[in-house]
Amino acid sequence: MELVIAGGTSHHQAMAQAFFARHAPQVANSSITLNVIENTETPNEKFHLVAKKENAAIHADISISSHAGFRWSLNALLRFIEGAETRIDLQDSPAFARRGVIEGFYGIPWTHEQRLRGIECFADFGMNSFMLAPKDSPWQRFDWRKPFGSQFLGLAKELVERAQLHGLSLSVCVSPGLSVTYSDDNDVAAVMIRYKQLLDLGVTEFGLLFDDIPWELQVPADIAKYDSIAHAQASFTNRVLAELKALDNEAKLIVCPMEYCGRGPIEYIHQLGTHMSPEVELMWTGRQICSEYLDIADAIVFKESAQRPPLYWDNYPVNDVAMTHELHVGPIRGREIGLENYSLGLLANPMEKFEASLLPLSTIGDYLWNSTKYNPQESWDRALAHMVTNPDDHAAMRRLLRNSLGSCLNGNAAPDMGTILGSTTTAWRNGRPEEAAEIFRKSGEVIMRDHALLTSQKFSRRDLIQEMGPWVDKYLVGGQTMEQLAMVLAQCSWTRENGLTGPDGLAAEVLTIRERFEKIQARLFGDGLDLLMGELSAELRANEK
Ligand code: GDL
């Protein structure tokens, strides 16, 4: 690959070099000439890309006013290089102002390497923000009064630099709520020591989180001073903001309130909104902690209470706490078209499973870039095609993942399994148990074959398979279960008078198969297979002589 860049700053050049080095396989045989035109009239993240392709030679004129705009133009340029068109003239800009990820889950935090890679991937998804708030890192909620140590700052510096190279803003949050004294200026100073450390690294946006803490004032000094916890938190935030602004007038402060979800107007949010500086961005997870949908009507209600539009903390694809047996790999759904006009943006809380999270996060990037054009299925398929490129591996992985689209916002967690189960029950209820057996046998066979490929040494994304260990194991057990059910059904006969009947003990055998299936707690295949085994056994038992 040859890359020649004319115009722009040395930072633009570094951004383009890093981008194409990262995508070397896609541009291996190309010779790319970029002409960067800085145009202050272009709105912040917007770009104008005019490019043509002549065999392997690509020439692109890119007009932008910001580094972020330049980075997004490279995403569009790569899509053009990979596509069939020979010319493009595209002016584009993102829908949502803030788009990104908040690493805010309970569990093992992402590693430094994952975060570095995450920054690059998030930029490929068109996202501009990455906030670090790992719940179970001691520095996040427990040690917040201590300044960051030199080792932490060394790593944070690398993250900030990587983020700058990809047009993202990186922030590290402070969560003082478990032990803070809101009225104490020493606690404001403790937060500020950390913010100053981050500011010195080039951080410009700061997070102050009050989620998952006691809902009453704890300390006598606070109880004496404030009439409500909302008042205390607003006062604390305003003092932090004033000090932050004194250091850097452009700095931004993002706050997660203590009560961060709900339906309709909430007194606490109203009080917080009234007392807290209007400059502060307030996070909100929607109606629930994990909201099935986020819509304009609710955003309007929030704005009336909080006196500012919500910045969504979207708890998808996170799978912590009570959700650890679920794997959330389906596309984002249920976020309304046009929500960008009623919110400050959206930050997605991912799974501890980093690689697997990238699939739903890619679809979230697409939604946030252009909510009107967003098509969940197409976006998901495009993301998976980039994630697993070998055709056989891709097909097997796709079949596995389509059994775990998971969570309330992807109503049907296992659509293909649903179709299989529909056909088998129709067959046996209509007097054709042997046909039902054959469907199960064949479907089980496909799963077993897939499982062998997915777990073989030659599989191209062994890292993904390793992360999804329990679900991959469950996949195998699912395949075996279907083969066993095929054998059960093959022993059955059906008559209009007696319904489905089989040899004695067959009903109990189905329950044993079911027990073995349920032993692995990882959830896969939705509820259907489990329900079917319950029904099959009940039907056989009812008809036993
Ligand atoms: C929460 C926590 C979050 C956690 C998520 C899902 C917020 C603001 N806080 O309540 O850390 O990962 O639920 O369990 O969402």
Coordinates of C-alpha atoms and ligand atoms in Angstrom, one line a residue:
M1 CA 0.0 0.0 0.0
E2 CA 1.2 3.5 -0.8
L3 CA -0.1 6.5 1.0
V4 CA 0.6 10.1 0.0
I5 CA -1.0 12.9 2.0
A6 CA -1.0 16.5 0.9
G7 CA -2.3 19.4 3.0
G8 CA -3.6 19.1 6.6
T9 CA -1.5 19.0 9.7
S10 CA 1.0 16.5 11.0
H11 CA -1.8 15.2 13.2
H12 CA -4.0 14.5 10.1
Q13 CA -1.1 12.6 8.6
A14 CA -0.6 10.5 11.7
M15 CA -4.3 9.8 11.9
A16 CA -4.4 8.6 8.3
Q17 CA -1.3 6.5 8.7
A18 CA -2.6 4.8 11.8
F19 CA -6.0 4.2 10.1
F20 CA -4.6 2.6 7.0
A21 CA -2.0 0.6 9.0
R22 CA -4.9 -0.8 11.0
H23 CA -6.8 -1.7 7.8
A24 CA -3.8 -2.9 5.9
P25 CA -5.4 -6.1 4.5
Q26 CA -8.3 -4.1 2.9
V27 CA -6.0 -1.7 1.2
A28 CA -3.0 -3.9 0.5
N29 CA -2.8 -3.3 -3.2
S30 CA -4.0 0.3 -3.3
S31 CA -2.1 3.5 -3.9
I32 CA -3.9 6.2 -2.0
T33 CA -3.5 9.9 -2.4
L34 CA -5.3 12.2 0.1
N35 CA -5.7 15.9 -0.3
V36 CA -6.8 17.4 3.0
I37 CA -8.5 20.7 2.8
E38 CA -9.1 22.6 6.0
N39 CA -12.3 24.5 5.7
T40 CA -13.4 26.4 8.9
E41 CA -16.9 26.8 7.5
T42 CA -17.5 23.0 7.7
P43 CA -19.4 22.2 10.9
N44 CA -17.4 20.4 13.5
E45 CA -17.7 16.6 12.8
K46 CA -18.9 17.0 9.2
F47 CA -16.8 16.0 6.2
H48 CA -16.9 16.4 2.4
L49 CA -15.3 13.5 0.6
V50 CA -14.8 13.5 -3.2
A51 CA -12.9 10.5 -4.4
K52 CA -12.3 8.4 -7.5
K53 CA -10.9 4.9 -8.1
E54 CA -8.8 4.1 -11.2
N55 CA -7.7 0.4 -10.8
A56 CA -5.7 0.4 -7.7
A57 CA -5.1 4.2 -7.6
I58 CA -7.4 6.1 -5.2
H59 CA -7.5 9.8 -5.1
A60 CA -9.5 11.6 -2.4
D61 CA -10.2 15.3 -1.6
I62 CA -11.3 15.6 2.0
S63 CA -12.7 18.9 3.3
I64 CA -13.0 19.1 7.1
S65 CA -12.7 21.6 10.0
S66 CA -11.9 19.1 12.8
H67 CA -9.7 16.1 13.5
A68 CA -12.8 14.1 14.3
G69 CA -14.4 15.1 11.0
F70 CA -11.2 13.9 9.2
R71 CA -11.3 10.6 11.1
W72 CA -14.9 9.9 10.0
S73 CA -14.1 10.7 6.4
L74 CA -11.6 7.9 6.5
N75 CA -14.3 5.4 7.5
A76 CA -16.3 6.6 4.5
L77 CA -13.3 6.4 2.3
L78 CA -12.6 2.8 3.3
R79 CA -16.1 1.8 2.6
F80 CA -15.7 3.4 -0.8
I81 CA -12.4 1.5 -1.4
E82 CA -14.1 -1.8 -0.5
G83 CA -17.2 -1.1 -2.6
A84 CA -17.9 -1.3 -6.3
E85 CA -18.4 2.4 -7.0
T86 CA -15.6 4.2 -8.8
R87 CA -16.6 7.7 -7.8
I88 CA -18.0 9.3 -4.6
D89 CA -19.1 12.8 -3.7
L90 CA -20.4 12.6 -0.1
Q91 CA -21.1 15.2 2.5
D92 CA -21.9 13.5 5.8
S93 CA -22.0 14.1 9.5
P94 CA -23.2 12.2 12.6
A95 CA -26.7 12.4 14.0
F96 CA -26.0 12.2 17.7
A97 CA -23.6 14.7 19.2
R98 CA -22.1 12.3 21.7
R99 CA -21.7 8.7 20.6
G100 CA -19.7 6.1 22.4
V101 CA -19.1 3.6 25.1
I102 CA -19.0 3.8 28.9
E103 CA -17.1 0.9 30.5
G104 CA -19.4 0.9 33.4
F105 CA -20.2 -2.7 34.1
Y106 CA -19.7 -4.9 37.2
G107 CA -17.1 -7.7 36.8
I108 CA -13.6 -8.0 35.5
P109 CA -12.6 -4.6 33.8
W110 CA -11.3 -4.6 30.3
T111 CA -7.5 -4.9 30.0
H112 CA -5.4 -2.0 28.8
E113 CA -4.8 -3.8 25.5
Q114 CA -8.5 -4.2 25.0
R115 CA -9.1 -0.5 25.8
L116 CA -6.5 0.5 23.2
R117 CA -8.1 -1.8 20.6
G118 CA -11.5 -0.6 21.7
I119 CA -10.6 3.0 20.9
E120 CA -9.7 2.1 17.4
C121 CA -12.8 0.0 16.9
F122 CA -15.1 2.6 18.4
A123 CA -13.7 5.2 15.9
D124 CA -14.3 2.7 13.1
F125 CA -17.9 2.6 14.3
G126 CA -18.1 6.5 14.1
M127 CA -18.1 7.0 17.9
N128 CA -16.4 9.9 19.5
S129 CA -16.4 9.1 23.3
F130 CA -15.1 6.5 25.5
M131 CA -15.6 6.8 29.3
L132 CA -13.8 4.6 31.8
A133 CA -15.9 3.8 34.9
P134 CA -15.2 0.1 35.7
K135 CA -17.4 -0.6 38.7
D136 CA -15.1 -3.2 40.3
S137 CA -11.7 -1.4 39.8
P138 CA -10.7 -0.2 43.3
W139 CA -9.8 3.2 42.0
Q140 CA -13.3 3.8 40.6
R141 CA -15.5 3.8 43.7
F142 CA -13.4 2.9 46.8
D143 CA -10.1 4.7 46.5
W144 CA -11.4 7.9 44.9
R145 CA -9.8 10.2 47.4
K146 CA -6.3 9.0 46.5
P147 CA -4.6 10.7 43.5
F148 CA -3.9 8.4 40.6
G149 CA -0.6 6.6 40.8
S150 CA 2.2 6.9 38.3
Q151 CA 1.5 3.5 36.7
F152 CA -2.2 4.3 36.2
L153 CA -1.3 7.7 34.7
G154 CA 1.2 6.1 32.3
L155 CA -1.5 3.8 31.0
A156 CA -4.1 6.6 30.9
K157 CA -1.6 8.7 28.8
E158 CA -1.4 6.0 26.3
L159 CA -5.2 5.7 26.1
V160 CA -5.5 9.5 25.7
E161 CA -2.9 9.6 22.9
R162 CA -4.6 6.6 21.1
A163 CA -7.9 8.4 21.4
Q164 CA -6.5 11.6 20.0
L165 CA -5.2 9.7 17.1
H166 CA -8.7 8.4 16.3
G167 CA -10.8 11.5 16.9
L168 CA -12.2 10.3 20.2
S169 CA -12.4 11.9 23.5
L170 CA -11.4 9.7 26.4
S171 CA -12.5 10.3 30.0
V172 CA -11.9 8.7 33.3
C173 CA -14.7 9.0 35.8
V174 CA -14.7 9.5 39.5
S175 CA -17.4 7.9 41.6
P176 CA -17.3 9.4 45.1
G177 CA -20.9 8.6 46.2
L178 CA -20.2 5.7 48.5
S179 CA -18.2 7.7 51.0
V180 CA -18.3 11.4 50.1
T181 CA -19.2 14.2 52.4
Y182 CA -20.9 16.5 50.0
S183 CA -20.5 19.6 52.1
D184 CA -16.7 19.1 52.6
D185 CA -14.5 21.1 50.3
N186 CA -11.7 18.7 50.9
D187 CA -13.7 16.1 49.0
V188 CA -14.2 18.5 46.1
A189 CA -10.4 19.0 46.2
A190 CA -9.8 15.3 46.2
V191 CA -11.9 14.9 43.0
M192 CA -10.1 17.9 41.5
I193 CA -6.6 16.4 42.2
R194 CA -7.6 13.6 39.9
Y195 CA -9.2 15.8 37.3
K196 CA -6.0 18.0 37.2
Q197 CA -3.9 14.9 36.7
L198 CA -6.1 13.9 33.8
L199 CA -6.2 17.4 32.4
D200 CA -2.4 17.4 32.3
L201 CA -2.6 14.3 30.1
G202 CA -4.9 16.1 27.6
V203 CA -8.3 14.9 28.9
T204 CA -11.0 17.5 28.3
E205 CA -14.2 15.7 29.4
F206 CA -14.8 14.5 33.0
G207 CA -17.3 12.1 34.5
L208 CA -18.7 12.4 38.0
L209 CA -20.9 9.4 38.8
F210 CA -23.5 9.0 41.6
D211 CA -25.0 5.7 40.5
D212 CA -25.5 2.7 42.7
I213 CA -25.0 4.5 46.1
P214 CA -27.2 4.9 49.2
W215 CA -30.3 7.2 48.4
E216 CA -30.1 9.0 51.8
L217 CA -27.6 11.5 53.1
Q218 CA -25.2 9.6 55.4
V219 CA -23.1 12.1 57.1
P220 CA -24.4 14.4 59.9
A221 CA -22.7 17.5 58.4
D222 CA -24.6 16.9 55.1
I223 CA -27.9 16.1 56.9
A224 CA -27.5 19.5 58.7
K225 CA -26.7 21.4 55.6
Y226 CA -28.9 20.1 52.8
D227 CA -32.6 19.6 52.7
S228 CA -32.2 16.8 50.1
I229 CA -29.6 14.5 48.6
A230 CA -30.3 16.1 45.2
H231 CA -29.4 19.5 46.6
A232 CA -26.2 18.1 48.1
Q233 CA -25.1 16.4 44.9
A234 CA -25.9 19.6 42.8
S235 CA -23.9 21.7 45.2
F236 CA -21.0 19.3 45.1
T237 CA -21.1 19.1 41.3
N238 CA -21.3 22.9 40.9
R239 CA -18.2 23.4 43.1
V240 CA -16.3 20.8 41.1
L241 CA -17.4 22.4 37.9
A242 CA -16.3 25.9 39.0
E243 CA -12.8 24.6 39.9
L244 CA -12.6 22.6 36.6
K245 CA -13.6 25.7 34.6
A246 CA -10.9 27.7 36.4
L247 CA -8.4 25.2 35.1
D248 CA -9.8 24.9 31.6
N249 CA -12.8 26.9 30.5
E250 CA -13.6 24.4 27.7
A251 CA -13.7 21.4 29.9
K252 CA -17.0 19.4 30.1
L253 CA -18.5 17.7 33.0
I254 CA -20.8 14.7 32.7
V255 CA -22.8 13.5 35.7
C256 CA -24.7 10.2 36.3
P257 CA -27.4 10.9 38.8
M258 CA -28.2 8.6 41.7
E259 CA -31.7 7.9 40.4
Y260 CA -30.9 7.3 36.7
C261 CA -34.0 5.6 35.3
G262 CA -37.7 5.8 35.7
R263 CA -41.0 6.6 34.2
G264 CA -42.5 10.1 34.1
P265 CA -41.3 13.1 36.1
I266 CA -39.2 12.3 39.1
E267 CA -38.8 14.8 42.0
Y268 CA -35.1 14.0 42.6
I269 CA -34.3 14.7 38.9
H270 CA -36.3 17.9 39.1
Q271 CA -34.4 19.1 42.1
L272 CA -31.1 18.1 40.6
G273 CA -31.9 19.9 37.4
T274 CA -33.0 23.0 39.2
H275 CA -29.9 23.3 41.3
M276 CA -27.2 22.0 39.0
S277 CA -25.4 24.2 36.5
P278 CA -27.1 23.9 33.1
E279 CA -23.7 23.2 31.5
V280 CA -23.5 19.8 33.2
E281 CA -24.6 16.8 31.0
L282 CA -26.9 14.4 32.9
M283 CA -27.0 10.7 32.2
W284 CA -30.2 8.6 32.0
T285 CA -30.8 4.9 31.3
G286 CA -34.4 5.4 30.3
R287 CA -37.5 3.8 31.8
Q288 CA -35.6 0.9 33.2
I289 CA -32.0 0.1 34.1
C290 CA -31.9 -1.9 30.9
S291 CA -34.5 -0.2 28.8
E292 CA -36.4 -2.0 26.1
Y293 CA -36.9 1.2 24.2
L294 CA -35.7 4.8 24.4
D295 CA -38.0 7.3 22.8
I296 CA -38.7 10.9 22.2
A297 CA -41.8 11.2 24.4
D298 CA -39.7 10.1 27.5
A299 CA -36.8 12.3 26.5
I300 CA -39.2 15.3 26.5
V301 CA -40.4 14.4 30.0
F302 CA -36.8 14.0 31.2
K303 CA -35.9 17.4 29.8
E304 CA -38.9 19.1 31.5
S305 CA -37.7 17.7 34.9
A306 CA -33.9 17.9 34.4
Q307 CA -33.9 21.2 32.5
R308 CA -31.6 19.6 29.9
P309 CA -32.0 16.8 27.4
P310 CA -30.7 13.4 28.6
L311 CA -27.4 11.9 27.8
Y312 CA -28.3 8.2 27.5
W313 CA -26.3 5.6 29.5
D314 CA -27.7 2.7 27.5
N315 CA -27.4 -0.6 29.3
Y316 CA -26.9 -2.7 26.3
P317 CA -25.1 -5.0 25.6
V318 CA -24.0 -5.2 29.2
N319 CA -24.7 -8.7 30.8
D320 CA -23.5 -8.3 34.4
V321 CA -25.2 -9.0 37.8
A322 CA -28.4 -11.0 37.1
M323 CA -27.6 -11.2 33.4
T324 CA -24.3 -13.1 33.5
H325 CA -25.8 -16.2 31.9
E326 CA -26.9 -14.2 28.9
L327 CA -24.7 -13.3 26.0
H328 CA -26.0 -10.1 24.3
V329 CA -24.7 -10.2 20.8
G330 CA -27.8 -9.0 18.8
P331 CA -28.1 -5.6 17.2
I332 CA -29.4 -2.6 19.1
R333 CA -33.2 -2.2 18.7
G334 CA -35.9 0.0 20.1
R335 CA -34.1 3.3 20.0
E336 CA -36.3 5.8 18.2
I337 CA -35.5 7.4 14.9
G338 CA -34.8 11.1 15.5
L339 CA -33.9 10.7 19.2
E340 CA -30.7 12.7 18.4
N341 CA -32.9 15.9 18.3
Y342 CA -34.0 15.3 21.9
S343 CA -30.8 14.0 23.6
L344 CA -27.2 15.0 24.1
G345 CA -26.1 11.6 22.9
L346 CA -25.8 7.9 23.9
L347 CA -23.0 5.9 25.6
A348 CA -23.4 2.2 25.6
N349 CA -22.4 0.0 28.6
P350 CA -20.8 -3.1 27.1
M351 CA -20.2 -6.7 28.3
E352 CA -17.1 -7.7 30.2
K353 CA -16.6 -9.9 27.1
F354 CA -14.7 -7.4 25.0
E355 CA -14.6 -9.1 21.6
A356 CA -18.2 -10.2 21.6
S357 CA -19.3 -6.7 22.7
L358 CA -17.8 -5.3 19.5
L359 CA -20.6 -6.8 17.4
P360 CA -23.6 -5.0 19.1
L361 CA -21.4 -1.9 19.6
S362 CA -20.8 -1.7 15.9
T363 CA -24.6 -1.6 15.3
I364 CA -25.0 1.1 18.0
G365 CA -22.4 3.1 16.1
D366 CA -24.5 2.8 13.0
Y367 CA -27.7 3.9 14.8
L368 CA -26.0 6.9 16.4
W369 CA -24.4 8.0 13.1
N370 CA -27.7 7.9 11.2
S371 CA -30.8 6.8 13.1
T372 CA -33.1 7.2 10.1
K373 CA -31.1 4.9 7.9
Y374 CA -30.3 2.4 10.6
N375 CA -31.4 -1.2 9.8
P376 CA -30.6 -3.5 12.7
Q377 CA -30.3 -6.7 10.6
E378 CA -28.2 -5.2 7.8
S379 CA -25.9 -3.4 10.3
W380 CA -25.4 -6.6 12.3
D381 CA -24.6 -8.6 9.2
R382 CA -22.1 -6.0 8.0
A383 CA -20.4 -6.0 11.4
L384 CA -20.2 -9.8 11.5
A385 CA -18.8 -9.9 8.0
H386 CA -15.9 -7.7 9.1
M387 CA -15.5 -9.6 12.3
V388 CA -15.2 -13.1 10.8
T389 CA -14.0 -13.0 7.2
N390 CA -13.4 -16.6 6.4
P391 CA -16.7 -17.8 4.7
D392 CA -17.1 -21.2 6.5
D393 CA -16.1 -19.7 9.8
H394 CA -18.5 -16.9 9.3
A395 CA -21.4 -19.1 8.5
A396 CA -20.8 -21.3 11.6
M397 CA -20.4 -18.3 13.8
R398 CA -23.5 -16.6 12.4
R399 CA -25.6 -19.7 13.2
L400 CA -24.2 -19.9 16.7
L401 CA -24.8 -16.2 17.4
R402 CA -28.3 -16.2 16.1
N403 CA -29.2 -18.4 19.1
S404 CA -28.2 -15.6 21.5
L405 CA -29.6 -12.3 20.2
G406 CA -30.6 -12.0 23.9
S407 CA -32.1 -9.3 26.2
C408 CA -35.4 -7.6 26.3
L409 CA -34.8 -5.5 23.3
N410 CA -34.3 -8.4 20.9
G411 CA -37.7 -10.0 21.5
N412 CA -36.8 -13.2 19.7
A413 CA -33.4 -14.4 21.1
A414 CA -33.2 -17.4 18.8
P415 CA -35.3 -16.9 15.6
D416 CA -33.8 -19.9 13.6
M417 CA -34.4 -22.3 16.5
G418 CA -37.9 -20.9 16.8
T419 CA -38.6 -21.9 13.2
I420 CA -37.1 -25.4 13.8
L421 CA -39.2 -25.9 16.9
G422 CA -42.3 -24.7 15.1
S423 CA -41.8 -27.2 12.3
T424 CA -41.2 -30.1 14.7
T425 CA -44.2 -29.5 16.9
T426 CA -46.4 -29.0 13.9
A427 CA -45.2 -32.3 12.5
W428 CA -45.7 -34.4 15.6
R429 CA -49.1 -32.7 16.5
N430 CA -50.3 -33.6 13.0
G431 CA -49.4 -37.2 13.3
R432 CA -45.9 -37.2 11.7
P433 CA -43.5 -37.9 14.6
E434 CA -41.0 -39.4 12.2
E435 CA -40.8 -36.1 10.3
A436 CA -40.3 -34.2 13.5
A437 CA -37.5 -36.7 14.4
E438 CA -35.8 -36.1 11.0
I439 CA -35.9 -32.3 11.5
F440 CA -34.3 -32.6 14.9
R441 CA -31.7 -35.1 13.6
K442 CA -30.6 -32.8 10.8
S443 CA -30.6 -29.6 12.9
G444 CA -28.6 -31.4 15.6
E445 CA -26.1 -32.5 13.0
V446 CA -25.6 -29.0 11.7
I447 CA -24.9 -27.8 15.3
M448 CA -22.4 -30.6 16.0
R449 CA -20.6 -29.9 12.7
D450 CA -20.5 -26.1 13.5
H451 CA -19.3 -26.9 17.0
A452 CA -16.4 -29.0 15.7
L453 CA -15.3 -26.2 13.4
L454 CA -15.8 -23.4 15.9
T455 CA -13.6 -25.2 18.5
S456 CA -11.0 -26.5 16.0
Q457 CA -7.4 -25.1 15.8
K458 CA -8.0 -23.7 12.3
F459 CA -11.0 -21.5 13.3
S460 CA -10.0 -17.9 12.5
R461 CA -11.4 -16.2 15.6
R462 CA -10.3 -18.4 18.5
D463 CA -10.2 -15.3 20.7
L464 CA -14.0 -14.9 20.3
I465 CA -14.7 -18.6 20.9
Q466 CA -12.6 -18.5 24.1
E467 CA -14.6 -15.5 25.4
M468 CA -17.8 -17.3 24.7
G469 CA -16.7 -20.6 26.3
P470 CA -19.9 -21.5 28.3
W471 CA -22.2 -20.6 25.4
V472 CA -20.1 -22.6 22.9
D473 CA -20.3 -25.6 25.4
K474 CA -24.1 -25.1 25.6
Y475 CA -24.2 -25.1 21.8
L476 CA -22.8 -28.6 21.7
V477 CA -25.2 -29.8 24.4
G478 CA -28.0 -28.2 22.4
G479 CA -26.9 -30.2 19.3
Q480 CA -26.7 -33.4 21.4
T481 CA -30.1 -32.7 22.9
M482 CA -31.7 -32.4 19.5
E483 CA -30.2 -35.7 18.3
Q484 CA -31.5 -37.4 21.5
L485 CA -35.0 -35.9 20.9
A486 CA -34.8 -37.2 17.4
M487 CA -34.3 -40.7 18.8
V488 CA -37.2 -40.2 21.2
L489 CA -39.6 -39.1 18.5
A490 CA -38.4 -41.9 16.2
Q491 CA -39.8 -44.4 18.8
C492 CA -43.2 -42.6 19.0
S493 CA -46.3 -43.2 17.1
W494 CA -49.4 -41.1 16.7
T495 CA -53.1 -41.8 16.4
R496 CA -56.1 -39.5 16.6
E497 CA -57.5 -41.4 19.6
N498 CA -54.3 -41.8 21.6
G499 CA -52.2 -38.8 20.4
L500 CA -48.4 -39.2 20.7
T501 CA -47.4 -42.4 22.4
G502 CA -44.1 -44.2 23.0
P503 CA -42.6 -47.1 25.0
D504 CA -42.8 -46.9 28.8
G505 CA -40.3 -44.6 30.4
L506 CA -40.0 -42.3 27.3
A507 CA -41.5 -39.4 29.1
A508 CA -39.0 -39.7 31.9
E509 CA -36.2 -40.0 29.4
V510 CA -37.2 -36.6 27.9
L511 CA -36.9 -35.1 31.4
T512 CA -33.5 -36.5 31.8
I513 CA -32.4 -35.0 28.5
R514 CA -33.8 -31.7 29.6
E515 CA -32.0 -31.8 32.9
R516 CA -28.7 -32.4 31.2
F517 CA -29.5 -29.5 28.9
E518 CA -30.2 -27.2 31.8
K519 CA -27.1 -28.1 33.7
I520 CA -25.0 -25.6 31.7
Q521 CA -26.4 -22.3 32.9
A522 CA -25.3 -20.3 29.9
R523 CA -28.5 -19.3 28.1
L524 CA -28.8 -20.2 24.4
F525 CA -31.6 -21.1 22.0
G526 CA -34.1 -18.8 23.8
D527 CA -36.8 -20.6 25.9
G528 CA -38.2 -22.7 23.1
L529 CA -36.2 -25.9 23.3
D530 CA -36.7 -26.1 27.1
L531 CA -40.4 -25.5 26.7
L532 CA -40.7 -28.1 24.0
M533 CA -39.1 -30.8 26.2
G534 CA -41.5 -30.0 29.0
E535 CA -44.5 -30.3 26.6
L536 CA -43.2 -33.4 24.9
S537 CA -42.7 -35.2 28.2
A538 CA -46.1 -34.1 29.5
E539 CA -47.8 -35.2 26.3
L540 CA -46.1 -38.6 26.4
R541 CA -46.9 -39.1 30.1
A542 CA -50.6 -38.1 29.6
N543 CA -50.9 -40.8 26.9
E544 CA -49.0 -43.5 28.8
K545 CA -51.2 -46.5 29.4
Ligands
GDL1 C1 -26.6 -0.3 36.7 C2 -25.3 0.3 36.8 C3 -24.3 -0.3 35.8 C4 -24.5 -1.7 35.5 C5 -25.9 -1.8 35.0 C6 -26.4 -3.2 34.5 C7 -26.0 2.4 35.7 C8 -26.0 3.9 35.7 N1 -25.4 1.8 36.7 O1 -27.5 0.1 37.4 O2 -23.0 -0.1 36.4 O3 -23.6 -2.3 34.7 O4 -26.8 -1.4 35.9 O5 -26.4 -4.1 35.6 O6 -26.6 1.8 34.9

